[in-house]
Each structure stands twice: as C-alpha cells, then as structure tokens.
Coordinates of N, CA, C and O in Angstrom, one line a residue:
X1 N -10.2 16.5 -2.4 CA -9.3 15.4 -2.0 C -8.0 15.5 -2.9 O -8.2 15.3 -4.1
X2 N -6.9 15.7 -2.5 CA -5.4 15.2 -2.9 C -4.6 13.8 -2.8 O -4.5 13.2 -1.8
X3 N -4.1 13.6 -3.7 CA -3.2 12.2 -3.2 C -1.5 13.3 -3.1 O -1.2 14.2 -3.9
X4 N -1.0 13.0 -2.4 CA 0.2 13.6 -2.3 C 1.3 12.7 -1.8 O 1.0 11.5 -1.6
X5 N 2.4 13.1 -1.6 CA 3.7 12.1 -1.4 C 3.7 11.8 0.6 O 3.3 12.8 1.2
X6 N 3.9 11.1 1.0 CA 3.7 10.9 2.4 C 5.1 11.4 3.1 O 6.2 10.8 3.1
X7 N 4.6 12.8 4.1 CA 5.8 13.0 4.9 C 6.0 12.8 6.4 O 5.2 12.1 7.0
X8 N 6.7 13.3 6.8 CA 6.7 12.6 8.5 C 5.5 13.3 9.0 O 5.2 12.7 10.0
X9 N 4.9 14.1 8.9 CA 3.7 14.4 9.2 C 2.3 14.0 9.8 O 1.6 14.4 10.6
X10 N 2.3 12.7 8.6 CA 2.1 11.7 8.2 C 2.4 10.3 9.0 O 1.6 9.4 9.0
X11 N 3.5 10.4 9.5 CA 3.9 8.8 10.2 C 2.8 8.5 11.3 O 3.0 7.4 11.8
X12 N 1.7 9.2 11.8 CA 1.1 8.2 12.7 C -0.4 8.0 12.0 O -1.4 7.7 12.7
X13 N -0.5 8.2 11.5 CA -2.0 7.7 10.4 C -1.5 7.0 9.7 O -2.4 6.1 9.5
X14 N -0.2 6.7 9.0 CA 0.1 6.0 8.5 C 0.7 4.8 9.3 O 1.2 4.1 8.5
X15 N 0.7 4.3 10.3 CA 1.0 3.7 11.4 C -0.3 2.9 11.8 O -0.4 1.7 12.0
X16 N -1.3 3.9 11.9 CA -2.4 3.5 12.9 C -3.1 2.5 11.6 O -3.7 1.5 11.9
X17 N -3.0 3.0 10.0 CA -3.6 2.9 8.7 C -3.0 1.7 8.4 O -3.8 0.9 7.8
X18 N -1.5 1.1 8.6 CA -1.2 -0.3 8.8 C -1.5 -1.4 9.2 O -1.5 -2.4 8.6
X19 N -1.9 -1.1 10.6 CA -2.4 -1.9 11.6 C -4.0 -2.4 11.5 O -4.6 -3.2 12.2
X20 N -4.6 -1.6 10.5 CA -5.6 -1.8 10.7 C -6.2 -2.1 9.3 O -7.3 -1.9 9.0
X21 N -4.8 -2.6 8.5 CA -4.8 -3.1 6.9 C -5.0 -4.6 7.8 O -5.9 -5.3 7.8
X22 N -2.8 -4.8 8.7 CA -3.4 -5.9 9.4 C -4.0 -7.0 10.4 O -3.7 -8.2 10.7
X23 N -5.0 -6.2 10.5 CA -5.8 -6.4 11.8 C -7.3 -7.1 10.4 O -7.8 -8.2 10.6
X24 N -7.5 -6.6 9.6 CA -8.7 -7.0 8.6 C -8.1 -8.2 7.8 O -8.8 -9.1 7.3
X25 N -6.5 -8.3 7.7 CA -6.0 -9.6 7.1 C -5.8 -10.6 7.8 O -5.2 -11.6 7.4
X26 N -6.1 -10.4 9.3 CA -5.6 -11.6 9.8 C -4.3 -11.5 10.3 O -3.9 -12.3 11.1
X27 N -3.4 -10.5 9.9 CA -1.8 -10.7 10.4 C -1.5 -10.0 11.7 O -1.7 -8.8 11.9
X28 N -1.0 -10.7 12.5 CA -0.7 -10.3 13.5 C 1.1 -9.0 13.6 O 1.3 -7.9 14.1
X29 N 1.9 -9.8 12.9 CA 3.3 -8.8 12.9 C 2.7 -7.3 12.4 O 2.6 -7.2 11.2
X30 N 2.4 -6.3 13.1 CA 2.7 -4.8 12.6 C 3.7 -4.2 13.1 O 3.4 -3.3 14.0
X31 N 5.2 -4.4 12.6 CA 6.7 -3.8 12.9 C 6.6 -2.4 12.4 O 7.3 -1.5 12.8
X32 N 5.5 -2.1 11.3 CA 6.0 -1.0 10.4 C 6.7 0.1 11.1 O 7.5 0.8 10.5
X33 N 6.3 0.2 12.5 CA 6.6 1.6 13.5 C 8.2 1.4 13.9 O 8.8 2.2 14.7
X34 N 8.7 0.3 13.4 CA 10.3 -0.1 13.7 C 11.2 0.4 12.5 O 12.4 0.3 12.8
X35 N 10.9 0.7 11.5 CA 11.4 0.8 10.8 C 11.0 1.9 9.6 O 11.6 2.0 8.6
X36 N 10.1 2.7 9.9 CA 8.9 3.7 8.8 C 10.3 4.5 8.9 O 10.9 4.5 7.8
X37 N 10.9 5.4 10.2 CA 12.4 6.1 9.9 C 13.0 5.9 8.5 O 12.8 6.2 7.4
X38 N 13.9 5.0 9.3 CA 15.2 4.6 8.2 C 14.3 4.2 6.9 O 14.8 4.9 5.9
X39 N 13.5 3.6 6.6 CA 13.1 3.1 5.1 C 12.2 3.7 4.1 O 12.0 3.5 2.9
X40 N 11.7 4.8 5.1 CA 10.7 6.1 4.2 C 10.9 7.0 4.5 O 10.5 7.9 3.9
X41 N 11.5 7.3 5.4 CA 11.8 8.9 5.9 C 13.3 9.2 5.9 O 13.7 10.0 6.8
X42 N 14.0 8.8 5.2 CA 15.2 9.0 4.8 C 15.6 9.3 3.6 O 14.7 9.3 2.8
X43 N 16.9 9.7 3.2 CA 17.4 10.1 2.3 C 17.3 9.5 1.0 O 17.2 10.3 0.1
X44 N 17.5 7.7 0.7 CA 17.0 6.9 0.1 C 15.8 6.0 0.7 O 16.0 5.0 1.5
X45 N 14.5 6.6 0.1 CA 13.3 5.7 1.0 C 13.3 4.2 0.6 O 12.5 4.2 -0.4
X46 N 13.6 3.2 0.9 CA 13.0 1.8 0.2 C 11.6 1.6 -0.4 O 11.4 0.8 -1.4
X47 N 10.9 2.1 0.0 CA 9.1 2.3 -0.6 C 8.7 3.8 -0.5 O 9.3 4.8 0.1
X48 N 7.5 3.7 -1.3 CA 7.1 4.8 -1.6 C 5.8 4.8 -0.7 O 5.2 3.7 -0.5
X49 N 5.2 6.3 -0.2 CA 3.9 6.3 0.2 C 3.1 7.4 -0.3 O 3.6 8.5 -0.5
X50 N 1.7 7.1 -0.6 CA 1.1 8.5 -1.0 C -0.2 8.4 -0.2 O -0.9 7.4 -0.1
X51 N -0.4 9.9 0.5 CA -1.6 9.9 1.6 C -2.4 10.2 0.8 O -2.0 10.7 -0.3
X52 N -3.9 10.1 1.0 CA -5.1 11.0 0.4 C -5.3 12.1 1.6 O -5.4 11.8 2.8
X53 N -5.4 13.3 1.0 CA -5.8 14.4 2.3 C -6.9 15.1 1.6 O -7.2 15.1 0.4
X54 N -7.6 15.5 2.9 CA -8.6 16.5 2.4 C -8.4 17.7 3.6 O -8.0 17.5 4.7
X55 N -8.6 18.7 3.2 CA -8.4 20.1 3.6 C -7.0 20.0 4.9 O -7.1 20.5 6.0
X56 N -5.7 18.9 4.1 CA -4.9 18.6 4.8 C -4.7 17.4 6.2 O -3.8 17.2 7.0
X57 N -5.6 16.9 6.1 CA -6.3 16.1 7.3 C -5.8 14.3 6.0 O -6.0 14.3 4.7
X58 N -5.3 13.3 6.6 CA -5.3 12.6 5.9 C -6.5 11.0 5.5 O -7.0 10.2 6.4
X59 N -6.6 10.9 4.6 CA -8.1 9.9 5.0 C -7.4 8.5 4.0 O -8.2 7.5 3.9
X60 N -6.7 8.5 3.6 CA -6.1 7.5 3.3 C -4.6 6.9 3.0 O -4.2 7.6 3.9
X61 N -3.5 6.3 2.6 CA -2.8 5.9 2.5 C -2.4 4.9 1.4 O -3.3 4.1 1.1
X62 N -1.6 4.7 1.0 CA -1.2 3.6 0.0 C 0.4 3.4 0.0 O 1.1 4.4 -0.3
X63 N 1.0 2.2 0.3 CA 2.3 1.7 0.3 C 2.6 1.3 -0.8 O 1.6 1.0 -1.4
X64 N 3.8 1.1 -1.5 CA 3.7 0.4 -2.7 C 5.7 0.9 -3.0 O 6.4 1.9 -2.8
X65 N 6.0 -0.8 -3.4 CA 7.6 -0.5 -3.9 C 7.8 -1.0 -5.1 O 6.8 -1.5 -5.8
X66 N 9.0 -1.0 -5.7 CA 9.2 -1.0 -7.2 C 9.7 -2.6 -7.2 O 10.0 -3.1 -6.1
X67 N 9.9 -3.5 -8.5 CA 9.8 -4.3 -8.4 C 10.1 -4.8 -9.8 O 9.7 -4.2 -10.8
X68 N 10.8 -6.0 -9.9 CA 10.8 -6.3 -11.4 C 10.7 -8.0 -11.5 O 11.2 -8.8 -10.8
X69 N 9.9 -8.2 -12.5 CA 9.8 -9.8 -12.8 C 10.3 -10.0 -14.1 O 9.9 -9.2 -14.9
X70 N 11.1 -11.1 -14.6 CA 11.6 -11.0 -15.6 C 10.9 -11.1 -17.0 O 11.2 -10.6 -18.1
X71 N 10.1 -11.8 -16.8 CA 8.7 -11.7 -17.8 C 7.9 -10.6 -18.1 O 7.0 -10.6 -18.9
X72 N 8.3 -9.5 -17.3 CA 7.2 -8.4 -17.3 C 7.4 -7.3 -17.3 O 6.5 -6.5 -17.6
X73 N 9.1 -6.8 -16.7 CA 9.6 -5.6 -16.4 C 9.7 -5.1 -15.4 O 9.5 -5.9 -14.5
X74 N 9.8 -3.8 -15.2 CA 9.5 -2.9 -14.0 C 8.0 -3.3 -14.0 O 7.3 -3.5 -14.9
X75 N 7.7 -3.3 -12.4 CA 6.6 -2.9 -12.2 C 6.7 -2.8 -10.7 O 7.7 -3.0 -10.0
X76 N 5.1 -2.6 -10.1 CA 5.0 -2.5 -8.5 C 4.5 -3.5 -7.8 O 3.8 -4.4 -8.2
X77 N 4.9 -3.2 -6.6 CA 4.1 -4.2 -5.3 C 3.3 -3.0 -4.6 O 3.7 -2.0 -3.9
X78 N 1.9 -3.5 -4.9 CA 1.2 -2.6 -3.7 C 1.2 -3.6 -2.4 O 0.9 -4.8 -2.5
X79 N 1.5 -2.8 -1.2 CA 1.6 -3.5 -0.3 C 0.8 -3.1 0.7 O 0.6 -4.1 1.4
X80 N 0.2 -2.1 1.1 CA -1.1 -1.8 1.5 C -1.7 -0.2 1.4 O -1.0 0.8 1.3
X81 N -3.3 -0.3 1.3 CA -4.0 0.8 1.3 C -4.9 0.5 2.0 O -5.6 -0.5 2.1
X82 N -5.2 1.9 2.8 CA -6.2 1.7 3.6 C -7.0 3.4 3.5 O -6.4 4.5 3.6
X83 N -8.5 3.2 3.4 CA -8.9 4.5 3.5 C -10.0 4.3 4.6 O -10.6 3.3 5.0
X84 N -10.3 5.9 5.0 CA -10.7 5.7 6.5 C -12.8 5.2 6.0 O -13.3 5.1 4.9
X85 N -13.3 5.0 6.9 CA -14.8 4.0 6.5 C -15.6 5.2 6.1 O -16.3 5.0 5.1
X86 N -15.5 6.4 6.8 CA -16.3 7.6 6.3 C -16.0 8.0 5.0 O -16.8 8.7 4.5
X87 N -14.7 7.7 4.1 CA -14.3 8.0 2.8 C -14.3 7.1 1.8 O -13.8 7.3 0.7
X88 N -15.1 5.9 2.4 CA -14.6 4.7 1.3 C -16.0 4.7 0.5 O -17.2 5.0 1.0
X89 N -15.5 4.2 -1.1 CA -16.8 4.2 -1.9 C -16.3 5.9 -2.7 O -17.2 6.4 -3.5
X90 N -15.6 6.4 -2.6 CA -15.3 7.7 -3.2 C -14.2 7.5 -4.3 O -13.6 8.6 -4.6
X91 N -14.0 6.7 -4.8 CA -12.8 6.8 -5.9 C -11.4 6.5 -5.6 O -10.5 6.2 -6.4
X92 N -11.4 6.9 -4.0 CA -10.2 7.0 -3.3 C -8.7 6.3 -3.7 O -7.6 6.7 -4.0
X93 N -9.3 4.7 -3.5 CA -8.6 3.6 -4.0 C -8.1 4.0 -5.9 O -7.0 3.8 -6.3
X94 N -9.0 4.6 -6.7 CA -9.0 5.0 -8.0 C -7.8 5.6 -8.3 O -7.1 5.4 -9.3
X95 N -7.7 6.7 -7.3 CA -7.1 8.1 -7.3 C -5.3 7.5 -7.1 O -4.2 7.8 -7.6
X96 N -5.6 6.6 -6.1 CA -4.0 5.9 -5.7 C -3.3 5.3 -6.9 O -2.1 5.2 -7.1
X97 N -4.2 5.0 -7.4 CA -3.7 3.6 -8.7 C -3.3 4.6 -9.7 O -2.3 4.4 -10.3
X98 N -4.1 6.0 -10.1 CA -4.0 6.3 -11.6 C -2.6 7.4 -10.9 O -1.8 7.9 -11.6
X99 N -2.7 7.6 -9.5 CA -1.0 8.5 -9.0 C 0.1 7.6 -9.7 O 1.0 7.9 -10.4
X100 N -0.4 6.3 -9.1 CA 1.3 5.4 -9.1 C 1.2 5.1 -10.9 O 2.3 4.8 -11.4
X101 N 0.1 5.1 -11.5 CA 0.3 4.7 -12.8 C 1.0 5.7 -13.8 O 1.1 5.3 -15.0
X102 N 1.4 6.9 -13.3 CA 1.8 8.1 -13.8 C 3.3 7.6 -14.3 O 3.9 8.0 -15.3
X103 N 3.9 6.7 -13.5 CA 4.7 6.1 -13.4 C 5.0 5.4 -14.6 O 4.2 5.4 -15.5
X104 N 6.4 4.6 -14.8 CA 6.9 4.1 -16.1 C 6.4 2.2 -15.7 O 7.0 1.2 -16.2
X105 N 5.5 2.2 -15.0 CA 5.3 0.8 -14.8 C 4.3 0.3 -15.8 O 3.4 0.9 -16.3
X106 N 5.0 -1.3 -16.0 CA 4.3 -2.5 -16.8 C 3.4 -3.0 -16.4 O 2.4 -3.2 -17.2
X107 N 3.4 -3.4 -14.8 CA 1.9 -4.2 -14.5 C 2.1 -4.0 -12.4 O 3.2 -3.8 -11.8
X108 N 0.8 -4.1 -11.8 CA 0.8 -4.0 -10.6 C 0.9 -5.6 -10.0 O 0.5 -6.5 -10.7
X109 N 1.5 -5.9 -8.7 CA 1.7 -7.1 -8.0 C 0.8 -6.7 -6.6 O 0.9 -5.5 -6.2
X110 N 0.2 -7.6 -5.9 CA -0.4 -7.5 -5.0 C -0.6 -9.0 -4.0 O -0.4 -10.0 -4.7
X111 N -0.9 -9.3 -2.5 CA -1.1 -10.2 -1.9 C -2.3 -9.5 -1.2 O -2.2 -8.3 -0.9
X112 N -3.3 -10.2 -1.0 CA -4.2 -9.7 -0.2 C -4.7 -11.1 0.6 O -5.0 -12.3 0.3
X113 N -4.8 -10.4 1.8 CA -4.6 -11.5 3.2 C -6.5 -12.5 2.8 O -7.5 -12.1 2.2
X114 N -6.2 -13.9 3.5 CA -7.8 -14.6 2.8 C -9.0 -14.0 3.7 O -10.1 -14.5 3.7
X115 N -8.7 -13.0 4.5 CA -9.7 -12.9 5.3 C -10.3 -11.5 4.8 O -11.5 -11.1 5.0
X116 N -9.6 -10.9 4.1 CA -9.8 -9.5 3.8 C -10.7 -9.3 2.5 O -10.1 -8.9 1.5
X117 N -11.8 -9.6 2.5 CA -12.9 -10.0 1.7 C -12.7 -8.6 1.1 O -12.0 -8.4 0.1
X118 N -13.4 -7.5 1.6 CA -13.4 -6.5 1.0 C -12.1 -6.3 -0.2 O -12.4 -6.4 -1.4
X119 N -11.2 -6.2 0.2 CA -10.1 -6.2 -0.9 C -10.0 -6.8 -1.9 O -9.9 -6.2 -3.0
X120 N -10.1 -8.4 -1.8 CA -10.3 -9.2 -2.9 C -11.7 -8.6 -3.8 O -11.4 -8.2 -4.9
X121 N -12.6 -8.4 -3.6 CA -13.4 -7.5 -4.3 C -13.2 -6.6 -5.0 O -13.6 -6.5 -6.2
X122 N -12.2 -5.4 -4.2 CA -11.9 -4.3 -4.7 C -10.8 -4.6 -5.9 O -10.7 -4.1 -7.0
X123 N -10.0 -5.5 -5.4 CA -8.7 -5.8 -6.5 C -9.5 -6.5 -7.9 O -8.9 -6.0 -8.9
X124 N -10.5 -7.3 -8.2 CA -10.8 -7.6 -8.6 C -11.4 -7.0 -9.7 O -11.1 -7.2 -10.8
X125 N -12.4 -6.0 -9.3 CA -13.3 -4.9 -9.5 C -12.5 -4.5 -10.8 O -13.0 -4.5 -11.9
X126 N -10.7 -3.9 -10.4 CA -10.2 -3.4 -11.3 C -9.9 -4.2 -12.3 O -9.6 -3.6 -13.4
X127 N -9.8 -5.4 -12.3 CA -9.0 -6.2 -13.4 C -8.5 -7.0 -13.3 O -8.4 -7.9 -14.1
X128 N -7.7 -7.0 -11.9 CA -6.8 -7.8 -11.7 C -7.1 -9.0 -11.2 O -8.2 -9.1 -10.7
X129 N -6.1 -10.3 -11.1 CA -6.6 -11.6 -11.2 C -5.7 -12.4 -10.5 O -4.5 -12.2 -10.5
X130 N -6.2 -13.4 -9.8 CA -5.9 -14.5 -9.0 C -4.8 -14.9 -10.0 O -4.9 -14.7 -11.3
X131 N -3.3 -15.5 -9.1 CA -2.0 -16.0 -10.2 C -1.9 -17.5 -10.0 O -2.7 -18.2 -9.3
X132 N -0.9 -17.9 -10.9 CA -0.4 -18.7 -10.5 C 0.6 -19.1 -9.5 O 0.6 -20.3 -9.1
X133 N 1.2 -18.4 -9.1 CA 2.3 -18.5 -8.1 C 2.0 -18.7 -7.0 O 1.1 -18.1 -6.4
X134 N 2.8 -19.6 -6.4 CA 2.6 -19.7 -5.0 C 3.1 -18.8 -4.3 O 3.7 -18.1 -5.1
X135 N 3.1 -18.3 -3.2 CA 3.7 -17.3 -2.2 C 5.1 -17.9 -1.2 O 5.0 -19.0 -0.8
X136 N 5.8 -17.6 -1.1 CA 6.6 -18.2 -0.2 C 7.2 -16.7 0.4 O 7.3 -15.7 -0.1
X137 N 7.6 -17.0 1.6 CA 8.6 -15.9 2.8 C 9.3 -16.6 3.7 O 9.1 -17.5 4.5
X138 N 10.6 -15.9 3.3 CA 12.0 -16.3 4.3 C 12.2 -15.0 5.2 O 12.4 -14.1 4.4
X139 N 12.3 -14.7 6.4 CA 12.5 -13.8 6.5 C 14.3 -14.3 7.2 O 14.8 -15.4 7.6
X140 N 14.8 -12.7 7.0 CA 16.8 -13.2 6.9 C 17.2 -12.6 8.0 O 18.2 -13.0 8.6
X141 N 16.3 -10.9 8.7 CA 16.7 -10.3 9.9 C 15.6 -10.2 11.0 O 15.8 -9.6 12.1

C-alpha cells in the first residue's frame, strides 16, 4: 500500500469516497463533484488530497487544507477520509496522518458529523480531543 498525491485519475473514487464520508455523517450537501476541477485539479489546488493505492487501484482517500489559528500556527483541517470496508483496521488512517505530518504543521483540526460513531472513535484513538469551540457556518456563494 502507497499513500500518494491524488490525480484526476483519481476524481471518481474520490467522489464516490465523499459521498459516502457524507452519507455516514448524516449530511446530505455532496457538491464536491461541482467543484473537485477548479479547486484540486488546477494549477493552484485550494486543498490537498492523498489516495491510498494498492497495486495502483485506490482504497482510500484523505482531504485535508491548510489552516492557521492564532494561538497555534499553521496547522490543518482534515476534512474527510474515507477507506474502503475491505481495508479498514490496516493502519491506513495511520499512514494518512504520519504523510500530512511530514509537513511543517503545529496541530490537526477536525469536525466529525454526531452520527459518525466510527470516527469519533478513530479520532480519539489518536489523541485528539473534543474542543471548546462552538462551530458556526455562513455560507457566502
């Protein structure tokens, strides 16, 4: 298994791999297919993606953009990962985190939907911890 950088190759596992992040949280909006072009597959991507492949076939995925809080620095928003049910329990999720941790980041940010039990587990598992902060979204377009 490989984690590698996600190319248009890529856009419909990574598509189907969305939907079915939001389909386990509860959220109904999956636009990602409106916009995956212009915002990752362009010249300046807005987010980053890295697939997991095995013998080039892809079995997971992970979203994640850069981000800064003034108390803490640079750091990331993981925004979704999903690996397929036959590969899960393999480190997979492991392999995502110690890629993006290669990185010059301070600390990871995450939302995970209240329905998506599994996750909150897994986020947990690593360390990470329920905030203080409330959530809020405006959306502007």
């Amino acid at each position: 298994m490989q984690i590698i950088k996600a190319n248009k190759s890529h856009k419909q596992f990574i598509l189907f791999a969305n939907k079915e992040v939001n389909s386990v949280s509860g959220l109904t909006n999956t636009r990602l297919d409106e916009f995956i072009d212009s915002d990752l597959f362009c010249e300046n991507p807005k987010f980053h993606c890295l697939v997991a492949v095995e013998e080039n076939i892809p079995i997971g995925m992970c979203i994640f953009s850069d981000m800064y809080m003034a108390n803490h620095g640079l750091g990331y928003y993981l925004a979704n990962v999903y690996v397929l049910p036959e590969y899960r329990n393999k480190k997979i999720f492991n392999a995502f985190l110690n890629a993006i941790n290669e990185e010059n980041y301070n600390f990871m940010f995450t939302f995970v939907g209240d329905e998506n039990i599994i996750m909150q587990k897994i986020i947990s598992k690593i360390g990470a911890s329920d905030t203080e902060l409330k959530s809020y979204f405006m959306k502007i377009k």
